[in-house]
Amino acid sequence: MEKIKMTTPLVEMDGDEMTRIIWQMIKEKLLLPFIDLKTEYYDLGLAHRNETDDKVTVESAEATKKYGVAVKCATITPNAARMTEYDLKEMWKSPNGTIRAILDGTVFRAPIIVEGITPYIPTWTKPITIARHAYGDVYKNTELRVSQGSKAELKVTDQDGHETSALIYDFEDSAGIIQGLHNKDKSIEGFARSCFNYALDTKQDIWFASKDTISKQYDHRFKDIFAEVFENDYRAKFEEAGIEYFYTLIDDAVARVIRSEGGYIWACKNYDGDVMSDMVATAYGSLAMMTSVLVSPDGIYEYEAAHGTVQRHYYKYCKGEKTSTNPVATIYAWTGALRKRGELDSLPALCGFADKLEKAVLATISEGIMTGDLAAISTLANKQTADTETFLDEIGIRLERLLNQ
Ligand code: NAP
Ligand code: MG
């Protein structure tokens, strides 16, 4: 069989620990035998980030800007323990944070749904994709404790030196706490555009919610910017695509989400997205079955798994033990990136390969062969736990069959 050709390279960001091992296995067993894989390789493994003073992370993000599509392996975000473990020069920042700051994107997380793994909410038969606005609000706040008898005010000085102030609270009868939040029109608009683009891309409705009835300036600004961007630039495209933009209050959204069958994108403010993405991931069964894609307002894509480097499994692997680490979300990061590359470069064979690889993954699991995390929650009677390598080999057998059809 002739290998499938690529024209533009994918930006490949390698990572750490168990996912770095799996990364290599996926390439060897599922990609290289079938594709003339063209990538521009960046090693974001912690040792190499340290060697390059983290320049490699910035370079990989710049390359993503140039080529438009990247696939990323999970990476360690250093903490105190990692400083000693890897003898680091500095506690380097989270690569995801660095990449996101350069691409200015929104992260979309979607569960992979498979036969035999029933979501805790049985009506959720289609994926719910969560889009989290990853800027500002409580994550970039200023907080103070306030003693009794103090008066707290908000004060803004404009560029001409004019001051506007408003009373927050007069703490006459008790000590207390205050918090200052901000967001930027530019960031909210970028978020809205990423969301609308991704909805068009995936042909799904998009929901957005805030608490504009209570927060008449702050949350209302989010509602207004979304409405304005939608009216000006997206209404016609949505009509043509047969999809909808729907705004409601956050509590109403939560109630509707629970009653829904899924199949839409739920755009969330920063805090809502933090909380709801964990709820949605758990309800669908496993963090190891959650995909993640960063989409910039100007249409640049970076695909990855939502989980981390699976450190505990890696230490077992290093001792020579077989592990049953789930590679599905990492495989889907590759299929997402290859399909997007295929779409951009008009390579239907590459898109077809991505479809078939996903089909092979789902077939393997629904035929009862799965990793331990899935076996623990699967309702299939004939389920058997496979180690990572065996599981990948089983996917490979089914993939080859599909490609030869
Ligand atoms: P984690 O790697 O996601 O793993 C947490 C636990 O979830 C694992 O110990 C395992 O449970 C289970 N799990 C996650 N993925 C799995 C998979 N593919 N197959 C089977 N089980 C899976 O999170 P962590 O242990 O908190 O973080 C480890 C490192 O990853 C940290 O250094 C962190 O900085 C990094 N991290 C990176 C990213 C990213 O690059 N996007 C995201 C999150 C965390 P059991 O041990 O019970 O089997
Ligand atoms: Mg969270």
Tab-separated table of C-alpha atoms and ligand atoms in Angstrom:
chain	number	residue	atom	x	y	z
A	1	MET	CA	0.000	0.000	0.000
A	2	GLU	CA	1.318	3.430	-0.906
A	3	LYS	CA	1.774	5.835	2.000
A	4	ILE	CA	-0.531	8.836	2.268
A	5	LYS	CA	1.220	12.054	1.270
A	6	MET	CA	1.314	15.327	3.166
A	7	THR	CA	2.265	18.722	1.734
A	8	THR	CA	2.606	21.127	4.674
A	9	PRO	CA	4.308	19.962	7.874
A	10	LEU	CA	2.423	19.591	11.120
A	11	VAL	CA	4.038	21.248	14.107
A	12	GLU	CA	4.843	18.367	16.467
A	13	MET	CA	5.369	19.203	20.144
A	14	ASP	CA	6.747	16.243	22.067
A	15	GLY	CA	6.246	16.066	25.832
A	16	ASP	CA	6.923	14.215	29.058
A	17	GLU	CA	6.669	10.979	31.036
A	18	MET	CA	4.092	8.332	30.096
A	19	THR	CA	2.547	10.418	27.346
A	20	ARG	CA	6.004	10.832	25.751
A	21	ILE	CA	6.335	7.018	25.661
A	22	ILE	CA	2.831	6.687	24.199
A	23	TRP	CA	3.585	9.442	21.663
A	24	GLN	CA	6.418	7.367	20.220
A	25	MET	CA	4.299	4.197	20.160
A	26	ILE	CA	1.450	5.947	18.343
A	27	LYS	CA	3.819	7.217	15.683
A	28	GLU	CA	5.509	3.835	15.220
A	29	LYS	CA	2.406	1.669	15.249
A	30	LEU	CA	-0.374	3.836	13.846
A	31	LEU	CA	1.067	6.687	11.788
A	32	LEU	CA	4.448	5.991	10.188
A	33	PRO	CA	3.421	2.685	8.531
A	34	PHE	CA	0.618	4.470	6.653
A	35	ILE	CA	1.536	8.146	6.230
A	36	ASP	CA	4.538	9.896	4.789
A	37	LEU	CA	4.477	11.885	7.998
A	38	LYS	CA	5.784	15.424	7.609
A	39	THR	CA	6.305	17.240	10.891
A	40	GLU	CA	8.410	20.057	12.208
A	41	TYR	CA	9.550	18.577	15.523
A	42	TYR	CA	9.897	20.530	18.772
A	43	ASP	CA	10.947	18.716	21.921
A	44	LEU	CA	8.962	20.266	24.777
A	45	GLY	CA	10.132	17.559	27.179
A	46	LEU	CA	11.140	19.277	30.419
A	47	ALA	CA	14.857	18.458	30.078
A	48	HIS	CA	14.993	20.161	26.688
A	49	ARG	CA	12.892	23.125	27.800
A	50	ASN	CA	15.428	23.575	30.593
A	51	GLU	CA	18.393	23.293	28.209
A	52	THR	CA	16.947	25.951	25.901
A	53	ASP	CA	15.796	28.275	28.718
A	54	ASP	CA	12.267	27.456	27.529
A	55	LYS	CA	12.936	29.072	24.127
A	56	VAL	CA	11.800	25.858	22.445
A	57	THR	CA	8.252	26.452	23.705
A	58	VAL	CA	8.145	29.926	22.201
A	59	GLU	CA	9.647	28.630	18.935
A	60	SER	CA	7.035	25.867	18.720
A	61	ALA	CA	4.250	28.423	19.158
A	62	GLU	CA	5.796	30.673	16.489
A	63	ALA	CA	5.966	27.688	14.128
A	64	THR	CA	2.300	26.978	14.835
A	65	LYS	CA	1.501	30.549	13.797
A	66	LYS	CA	3.432	29.985	10.580
A	67	TYR	CA	1.956	26.606	9.588
A	68	GLY	CA	-1.470	26.842	11.231
A	69	VAL	CA	-1.769	23.384	12.819
A	70	ALA	CA	0.056	21.731	15.747
A	71	VAL	CA	-0.245	18.528	17.747
A	72	LYS	CA	1.008	18.545	21.319
A	73	CYS	CA	1.918	15.845	23.818
A	74	ALA	CA	1.182	16.443	27.517
A	75	THR	CA	3.999	18.251	29.320
A	76	ILE	CA	5.086	18.724	32.921
A	77	THR	CA	4.329	22.083	34.486
A	78	PRO	CA	7.218	22.375	36.948
A	79	ASN	CA	6.624	22.711	40.685
A	80	ALA	CA	9.068	22.503	43.607
A	81	ALA	CA	9.400	18.708	43.359
A	82	ARG	CA	10.225	18.921	39.633
A	83	MET	CA	12.956	21.493	40.322
A	84	THR	CA	14.986	18.792	42.075
A	85	GLU	CA	13.827	15.868	39.931
A	86	TYR	CA	15.012	17.589	36.722
A	87	ASP	CA	17.666	19.866	38.263
A	88	LEU	CA	15.973	22.900	36.686
A	89	LYS	CA	17.555	26.327	36.256
A	90	GLU	CA	14.190	27.949	36.849
A	91	MET	CA	10.614	26.969	37.583
A	92	TRP	CA	9.597	27.299	33.930
A	93	LYS	CA	6.023	28.367	33.235
A	94	SER	CA	3.333	26.044	31.978
A	95	PRO	CA	3.982	25.441	28.247
A	96	ASN	CA	0.245	25.538	27.619
A	97	GLY	CA	0.089	28.978	29.207
A	98	THR	CA	3.016	30.222	27.093
A	99	ILE	CA	1.553	28.821	23.868
A	100	ARG	CA	-1.900	30.189	24.649
A	101	ALA	CA	-0.482	33.643	25.355
A	102	ILE	CA	1.262	33.665	21.944
A	103	LEU	CA	-1.662	32.265	19.925
A	104	ASP	CA	-4.320	34.105	21.977
A	105	GLY	CA	-6.697	31.215	21.692
A	106	THR	CA	-9.676	29.527	23.266
A	107	VAL	CA	-9.555	25.921	24.453
A	108	PHE	CA	-12.354	23.585	23.337
A	109	ARG	CA	-12.693	20.301	25.222
A	110	ALA	CA	-14.870	17.469	23.966
A	111	PRO	CA	-15.409	13.912	25.232
A	112	ILE	CA	-14.944	10.889	22.986
A	113	ILE	CA	-18.126	8.831	23.181
A	114	VAL	CA	-17.908	5.077	22.754
A	115	GLU	CA	-20.248	2.106	23.020
A	116	GLY	CA	-20.168	0.465	26.420
A	117	ILE	CA	-19.185	3.576	28.382
A	118	THR	CA	-22.422	5.188	29.534
A	119	PRO	CA	-22.308	8.795	30.685
A	120	TYR	CA	-23.622	9.465	34.211
A	121	ILE	CA	-26.281	11.574	32.500
A	122	PRO	CA	-27.856	8.926	30.259
A	123	THR	CA	-29.482	11.469	27.930
A	124	TRP	CA	-26.039	12.774	26.906
A	125	THR	CA	-25.700	10.695	23.768
A	126	LYS	CA	-23.674	13.330	21.892
A	127	PRO	CA	-20.586	15.183	23.086
A	128	ILE	CA	-20.839	18.499	24.902
A	129	THR	CA	-17.881	20.655	23.941
A	130	ILE	CA	-16.827	23.194	26.556
A	131	ALA	CA	-15.139	26.421	25.461
A	132	ARG	CA	-13.479	28.241	28.333
A	133	HIS	CA	-12.517	31.892	28.134
A	134	ALA	CA	-9.024	31.632	29.563
A	135	TYR	CA	-8.447	35.271	30.461
A	136	GLY	CA	-9.131	37.533	33.418
A	137	ASP	CA	-11.957	37.509	35.959
A	138	VAL	CA	-11.070	35.855	39.266
A	139	TYR	CA	-7.866	34.373	37.774
A	140	LYS	CA	-6.288	37.833	37.503
A	141	ASN	CA	-7.897	39.467	40.521
A	142	THR	CA	-6.799	41.833	43.251
A	143	GLU	CA	-8.058	41.037	46.729
A	144	LEU	CA	-7.865	42.735	50.085
A	145	ARG	CA	-9.015	42.039	53.609
A	146	VAL	CA	-10.714	45.073	55.066
A	147	SER	CA	-10.874	46.078	58.727
A	148	GLN	CA	-14.051	47.266	60.442
A	149	GLY	CA	-14.701	50.968	59.964
A	150	SER	CA	-13.119	51.061	56.489
A	151	LYS	CA	-14.814	52.290	53.342
A	152	ALA	CA	-13.978	50.523	50.080
A	153	GLU	CA	-14.294	52.264	46.725
A	154	LEU	CA	-13.592	51.464	43.078
A	155	LYS	CA	-11.528	54.210	41.464
A	156	VAL	CA	-10.610	54.572	37.787
A	157	THR	CA	-8.241	57.206	36.408
A	158	ASP	CA	-8.578	57.724	32.644
A	159	GLN	CA	-5.742	58.779	30.331
A	160	ASP	CA	-6.504	62.492	30.880
A	161	GLY	CA	-6.326	62.075	34.630
A	162	HIS	CA	-10.096	62.221	35.249
A	163	GLU	CA	-11.229	60.089	38.137
A	164	THR	CA	-14.452	58.124	38.478
A	165	SER	CA	-15.239	56.344	41.696
A	166	ALA	CA	-18.002	54.205	43.121
A	167	LEU	CA	-18.626	52.892	46.613
A	168	ILE	CA	-18.134	49.144	46.996
A	169	TYR	CA	-19.087	48.924	50.653
A	170	ASP	CA	-18.926	50.834	53.893
A	171	PHE	CA	-17.583	48.350	56.461
A	172	GLU	CA	-19.123	50.157	59.448
A	173	ASP	CA	-20.243	47.128	61.392
A	174	SER	CA	-17.769	44.412	60.463
A	175	ALA	CA	-14.394	43.644	58.933
A	176	GLY	CA	-14.615	41.952	55.529
A	177	ILE	CA	-13.121	41.179	52.156
A	178	ILE	CA	-13.123	42.809	48.711
A	179	GLN	CA	-12.063	41.707	45.246
A	180	GLY	CA	-11.285	43.596	42.032
A	181	LEU	CA	-11.798	41.854	38.673
A	182	HIS	CA	-11.223	42.931	35.116
A	183	ASN	CA	-11.586	41.772	31.560
A	184	LYS	CA	-10.754	43.314	28.196
A	185	ASP	CA	-13.127	43.980	25.288
A	186	LYS	CA	-10.386	42.723	22.978
A	187	SER	CA	-10.076	39.419	24.804
A	188	ILE	CA	-13.839	38.884	24.993
A	189	GLU	CA	-14.163	39.631	21.281
A	190	GLY	CA	-11.362	37.177	20.470
A	191	PHE	CA	-13.141	34.565	22.582
A	192	ALA	CA	-16.429	35.185	20.765
A	193	ARG	CA	-14.751	34.873	17.354
A	194	SER	CA	-12.948	31.652	18.288
A	195	CYS	CA	-16.257	30.213	19.494
A	196	PHE	CA	-18.248	31.204	16.409
A	197	ASN	CA	-15.485	29.945	14.100
A	198	TYR	CA	-15.294	26.625	15.891
A	199	ALA	CA	-19.089	26.256	15.769
A	200	LEU	CA	-18.986	26.774	11.984
A	201	ASP	CA	-16.039	24.420	11.723
A	202	THR	CA	-17.748	21.592	13.573
A	203	LYS	CA	-21.314	22.449	12.452
A	204	GLN	CA	-22.620	22.606	16.005
A	205	ASP	CA	-24.860	25.116	17.781
A	206	ILE	CA	-23.176	27.346	20.317
A	207	TRP	CA	-24.540	28.374	23.716
A	208	PHE	CA	-23.191	31.188	25.829
A	209	ALA	CA	-24.322	32.199	29.285
A	210	SER	CA	-23.470	34.738	31.966
A	211	LYS	CA	-25.243	36.459	34.857
A	212	ASP	CA	-26.088	39.726	33.108
A	213	THR	CA	-29.242	40.327	35.184
A	214	ILE	CA	-27.126	40.666	38.336
A	215	SER	CA	-23.874	41.932	36.819
A	216	LYS	CA	-25.315	44.724	34.692
A	217	GLN	CA	-21.981	46.150	33.527
A	218	TYR	CA	-19.469	43.327	33.765
A	219	ASP	CA	-21.344	40.245	32.588
A	220	HIS	CA	-23.587	42.358	30.390
A	221	ARG	CA	-20.519	43.473	28.452
A	222	PHE	CA	-19.801	39.817	27.588
A	223	LYS	CA	-23.382	39.381	26.382
A	224	ASP	CA	-23.241	42.568	24.278
A	225	ILE	CA	-19.889	41.780	22.659
A	226	PHE	CA	-21.031	38.272	21.730
A	227	ALA	CA	-24.271	39.680	20.271
A	228	GLU	CA	-22.448	42.394	18.307
A	229	VAL	CA	-19.810	40.064	16.836
A	230	PHE	CA	-22.523	37.570	15.944
A	231	GLU	CA	-24.797	40.114	14.217
A	232	ASN	CA	-21.967	41.761	12.290
A	233	ASP	CA	-19.917	38.808	11.165
A	234	TYR	CA	-21.590	35.469	11.786
A	235	ARG	CA	-25.397	35.544	11.514
A	236	ALA	CA	-25.406	34.955	7.752
A	237	LYS	CA	-22.782	32.203	7.945
A	238	PHE	CA	-24.697	30.463	10.742
A	239	GLU	CA	-27.939	30.581	8.748
A	240	GLU	CA	-26.187	29.084	5.781
A	241	ALA	CA	-24.662	26.338	7.932
A	242	GLY	CA	-28.003	25.666	9.653
A	243	ILE	CA	-26.635	26.226	13.156
A	244	GLU	CA	-27.657	28.565	15.981
A	245	TYR	CA	-26.204	30.941	18.526
A	246	PHE	CA	-28.156	30.830	21.781
A	247	TYR	CA	-27.682	33.114	24.786
A	248	THR	CA	-29.208	32.528	28.209
A	249	LEU	CA	-28.499	33.034	31.924
A	250	ILE	CA	-25.885	30.717	33.432
A	251	ASP	CA	-28.307	28.980	35.831
A	252	ASP	CA	-30.796	28.420	33.016
A	253	ALA	CA	-27.942	27.068	30.877
A	254	VAL	CA	-26.980	24.538	33.565
A	255	ALA	CA	-30.582	23.288	33.773
A	256	ARG	CA	-30.846	22.986	29.987
A	257	VAL	CA	-27.479	21.222	29.695
A	258	ILE	CA	-28.559	18.512	32.134
A	259	ARG	CA	-31.801	17.925	30.178
A	260	SER	CA	-30.085	18.007	26.770
A	261	GLU	CA	-28.807	15.223	24.549
A	262	GLY	CA	-25.488	17.050	23.894
A	263	GLY	CA	-24.168	17.876	20.448
A	264	TYR	CA	-23.364	21.574	20.960
A	265	ILE	CA	-20.605	23.874	22.152
A	266	TRP	CA	-21.037	25.508	25.547
A	267	ALA	CA	-19.020	28.720	25.764
A	268	CYS	CA	-18.224	29.615	29.364
A	269	LYS	CA	-16.698	32.540	31.181
A	270	ASN	CA	-13.386	31.667	32.820
A	271	TYR	CA	-14.655	30.410	36.191
A	272	ASP	CA	-17.739	28.695	34.767
A	273	GLY	CA	-15.487	26.907	32.270
A	274	ASP	CA	-13.077	25.788	34.984
A	275	VAL	CA	-15.887	24.224	37.012
A	276	MET	CA	-18.118	22.953	34.215
A	277	SER	CA	-15.326	21.306	32.230
A	278	ASP	CA	-14.507	19.073	35.211
A	279	MET	CA	-18.180	18.268	35.702
A	280	VAL	CA	-18.707	17.424	32.035
A	281	ALA	CA	-15.493	15.358	31.811
A	282	THR	CA	-16.430	13.320	34.871
A	283	ALA	CA	-19.994	12.790	33.725
A	284	TYR	CA	-18.814	11.371	30.392
A	285	GLY	CA	-16.687	8.809	32.209
A	286	SER	CA	-12.975	9.444	31.951
A	287	LEU	CA	-10.474	12.274	31.693
A	288	ALA	CA	-8.474	9.973	29.437
A	289	MET	CA	-11.280	10.231	26.844
A	290	MET	CA	-11.278	14.031	26.682
A	291	THR	CA	-9.795	15.870	23.714
A	292	SER	CA	-8.675	19.450	23.732
A	293	VAL	CA	-8.016	21.935	20.957
A	294	LEU	CA	-6.764	25.498	21.185
A	295	VAL	CA	-8.291	27.667	18.440
A	296	SER	CA	-7.050	31.198	17.838
A	297	PRO	CA	-9.388	33.971	16.640
A	298	ASP	CA	-7.588	33.940	13.282
A	299	GLY	CA	-7.990	30.198	12.818
A	300	ILE	CA	-4.819	28.503	14.116
A	301	TYR	CA	-5.279	25.073	15.716
A	302	GLU	CA	-3.312	23.200	18.373
A	303	TYR	CA	-4.592	19.731	19.309
A	304	GLU	CA	-3.836	17.767	22.474
A	305	ALA	CA	-5.241	15.401	25.085
A	306	ALA	CA	-6.869	17.063	28.085
A	307	HIS	CA	-5.059	14.876	30.626
A	308	GLY	CA	-1.515	15.266	31.948
A	309	THR	CA	1.630	13.163	31.660
A	310	VAL	CA	0.211	10.315	33.813
A	311	GLN	CA	3.189	10.399	36.163
A	312	ARG	CA	2.212	7.442	38.370
A	313	HIS	CA	2.066	5.111	35.346
A	314	TYR	CA	5.415	6.439	34.102
A	315	TYR	CA	7.196	5.503	37.324
A	316	LYS	CA	5.783	1.976	36.972
A	317	TYR	CA	6.943	1.893	33.340
A	318	CYS	CA	10.447	2.997	34.416
A	319	LYS	CA	10.570	0.012	36.793
A	320	GLY	CA	9.926	-2.226	33.793
A	321	GLU	CA	6.262	-2.916	34.570
A	322	LYS	CA	3.615	-2.958	31.833
A	323	THR	CA	1.055	-0.192	32.181
A	324	SER	CA	-2.466	0.096	30.913
A	325	THR	CA	-2.389	3.813	30.171
A	326	ASN	CA	-5.132	5.020	27.875
A	327	PRO	CA	-3.720	6.507	24.625
A	328	VAL	CA	-7.110	7.430	23.087
A	329	ALA	CA	-7.125	11.178	23.715
A	330	THR	CA	-3.543	11.426	22.426
A	331	ILE	CA	-4.490	9.469	19.277
A	332	TYR	CA	-7.413	11.873	18.782
A	333	ALA	CA	-5.029	14.819	19.102
A	334	TRP	CA	-3.163	13.359	16.107
A	335	THR	CA	-6.331	12.597	14.120
A	336	GLY	CA	-7.684	16.086	14.816
A	337	ALA	CA	-4.472	17.693	13.614
A	338	LEU	CA	-4.079	15.436	10.560
A	339	ARG	CA	-7.706	16.004	9.532
A	340	LYS	CA	-7.330	19.772	9.881
A	341	ARG	CA	-4.079	19.653	7.850
A	342	GLY	CA	-5.909	17.590	5.241
A	343	GLU	CA	-8.755	20.114	5.065
A	344	LEU	CA	-6.422	23.091	4.741
A	345	ASP	CA	-4.264	21.402	2.101
A	346	SER	CA	-7.150	19.707	0.235
A	347	LEU	CA	-5.866	16.193	0.932
A	348	PRO	CA	-8.974	13.998	1.241
A	349	ALA	CA	-6.821	10.893	1.748
A	350	LEU	CA	-5.334	12.414	4.896
A	351	CYS	CA	-8.806	13.326	6.226
A	352	GLY	CA	-9.976	9.810	5.371
A	353	PHE	CA	-7.047	8.318	7.280
A	354	ALA	CA	-7.968	10.358	10.374
A	355	ASP	CA	-11.579	9.139	10.154
A	356	LYS	CA	-10.477	5.522	9.823
A	357	LEU	CA	-8.029	5.707	12.711
A	358	GLU	CA	-10.794	7.044	14.973
A	359	LYS	CA	-13.112	4.307	13.720
A	360	ALA	CA	-10.468	1.690	14.508
A	361	VAL	CA	-10.091	3.060	18.051
A	362	LEU	CA	-13.837	2.932	18.688
A	363	ALA	CA	-14.163	-0.535	17.148
A	364	THR	CA	-11.369	-1.899	19.362
A	365	ILE	CA	-13.077	-0.636	22.511
A	366	SER	CA	-16.589	-1.681	21.524
A	367	GLU	CA	-15.256	-5.172	20.721
A	368	GLY	CA	-14.169	-5.350	24.365
A	369	ILE	CA	-10.443	-4.574	24.194
A	370	MET	CA	-9.610	-1.554	26.336
A	371	THR	CA	-7.253	-0.047	28.911
A	372	GLY	CA	-7.820	-0.447	32.645
A	373	ASP	CA	-9.449	2.919	33.231
A	374	LEU	CA	-12.157	2.083	30.666
A	375	ALA	CA	-12.569	-1.539	31.762
A	376	ALA	CA	-13.379	-0.197	35.227
A	377	ILE	CA	-16.424	1.676	33.911
A	378	SER	CA	-17.437	-0.264	30.786
A	379	THR	CA	-20.762	-2.093	30.757
A	380	LEU	CA	-19.643	-4.547	28.062
A	381	ALA	CA	-19.864	-8.199	29.156
A	382	ASN	CA	-16.838	-9.371	27.155
A	383	LYS	CA	-14.449	-6.610	28.230
A	384	GLN	CA	-10.783	-7.391	28.751
A	385	THR	CA	-7.995	-5.138	29.986
A	386	ALA	CA	-5.070	-4.693	27.647
A	387	ASP	CA	-1.744	-3.025	28.335
A	388	THR	CA	-1.036	0.087	26.275
A	389	GLU	CA	1.075	-1.651	23.641
A	390	THR	CA	-1.372	-4.495	23.069
A	391	PHE	CA	-4.239	-2.016	22.864
A	392	LEU	CA	-2.365	0.012	20.217
A	393	ASP	CA	-1.542	-3.160	18.270
A	394	GLU	CA	-5.233	-4.131	18.277
A	395	ILE	CA	-6.123	-0.661	16.960
A	396	GLY	CA	-3.430	-1.099	14.285
A	397	ILE	CA	-4.955	-4.391	13.093
A	398	ARG	CA	-8.380	-2.772	12.681
A	399	LEU	CA	-6.909	0.325	11.056
A	400	GLU	CA	-5.108	-1.742	8.444
A	401	ARG	CA	-8.327	-3.602	7.692
A	402	LEU	CA	-10.232	-0.327	7.229
A	403	LEU	CA	-7.512	1.133	5.002
A	404	ASN	CA	-7.503	-1.961	2.786
A	405	GLN	CA	-11.264	-1.920	2.263
B	1	NAP	P1	-2.741	13.366	34.929
B	1	NAP	O1	-1.472	13.116	34.255
B	1	NAP	O2	-3.876	13.764	34.070
B	1	NAP	O3	-3.124	12.055	35.740
B	1	NAP	C1	-3.981	12.023	36.861
B	1	NAP	C2	-4.543	10.631	37.034
B	1	NAP	O4	-5.623	10.448	36.130
B	1	NAP	C3	-3.556	9.523	36.708
B	1	NAP	O5	-2.729	9.220	37.800
B	1	NAP	C4	-4.474	8.409	36.289
B	1	NAP	O6	-5.114	7.801	37.413
B	1	NAP	C5	-5.570	9.169	35.539
B	1	NAP	N1	-5.245	9.318	34.117
B	1	NAP	C6	-5.014	10.479	33.438
B	1	NAP	N2	-4.784	10.234	32.158
B	1	NAP	C7	-4.858	8.900	31.990
B	1	NAP	C8	-4.700	8.043	30.876
B	1	NAP	N3	-4.407	8.525	29.665
B	1	NAP	N4	-4.840	6.715	31.073
B	1	NAP	C9	-5.138	6.216	32.273
B	1	NAP	N5	-5.309	6.981	33.362
B	1	NAP	C10	-5.166	8.307	33.229
B	1	NAP	O7	-2.585	14.514	36.017
B	1	NAP	P2	-1.486	14.724	37.176
B	1	NAP	O8	-0.972	13.414	37.665
B	1	NAP	O9	-2.122	15.681	38.084
B	1	NAP	O10	-0.306	15.490	36.453
B	1	NAP	C11	0.880	14.857	35.987
B	1	NAP	C12	1.702	15.890	35.216
B	1	NAP	O11	0.983	16.297	34.085
B	1	NAP	C13	2.016	17.137	36.023
B	1	NAP	O12	3.397	17.397	35.967
B	1	NAP	C14	1.225	18.226	35.361
B	1	NAP	O13	1.928	19.448	35.349
B	1	NAP	C15	1.044	17.708	33.962
B	1	NAP	N6	-0.181	18.158	33.257
B	1	NAP	C16	-0.039	18.521	31.957
B	1	NAP	C17	-1.149	18.878	31.208
B	1	NAP	C18	-0.958	19.282	29.761
B	1	NAP	O14	0.149	19.243	29.260
B	1	NAP	N7	-1.997	19.616	29.074
B	1	NAP	C19	-2.420	18.844	31.783
B	1	NAP	C20	-2.538	18.434	33.115
B	1	NAP	C21	-1.405	18.083	33.840
B	1	NAP	P3	-4.522	6.498	38.156
B	1	NAP	O15	-3.141	6.886	38.592
B	1	NAP	O16	-5.483	6.323	39.278
B	1	NAP	O17	-4.505	5.380	37.197
B	2	MG	MG	-11.081	22.836	36.864
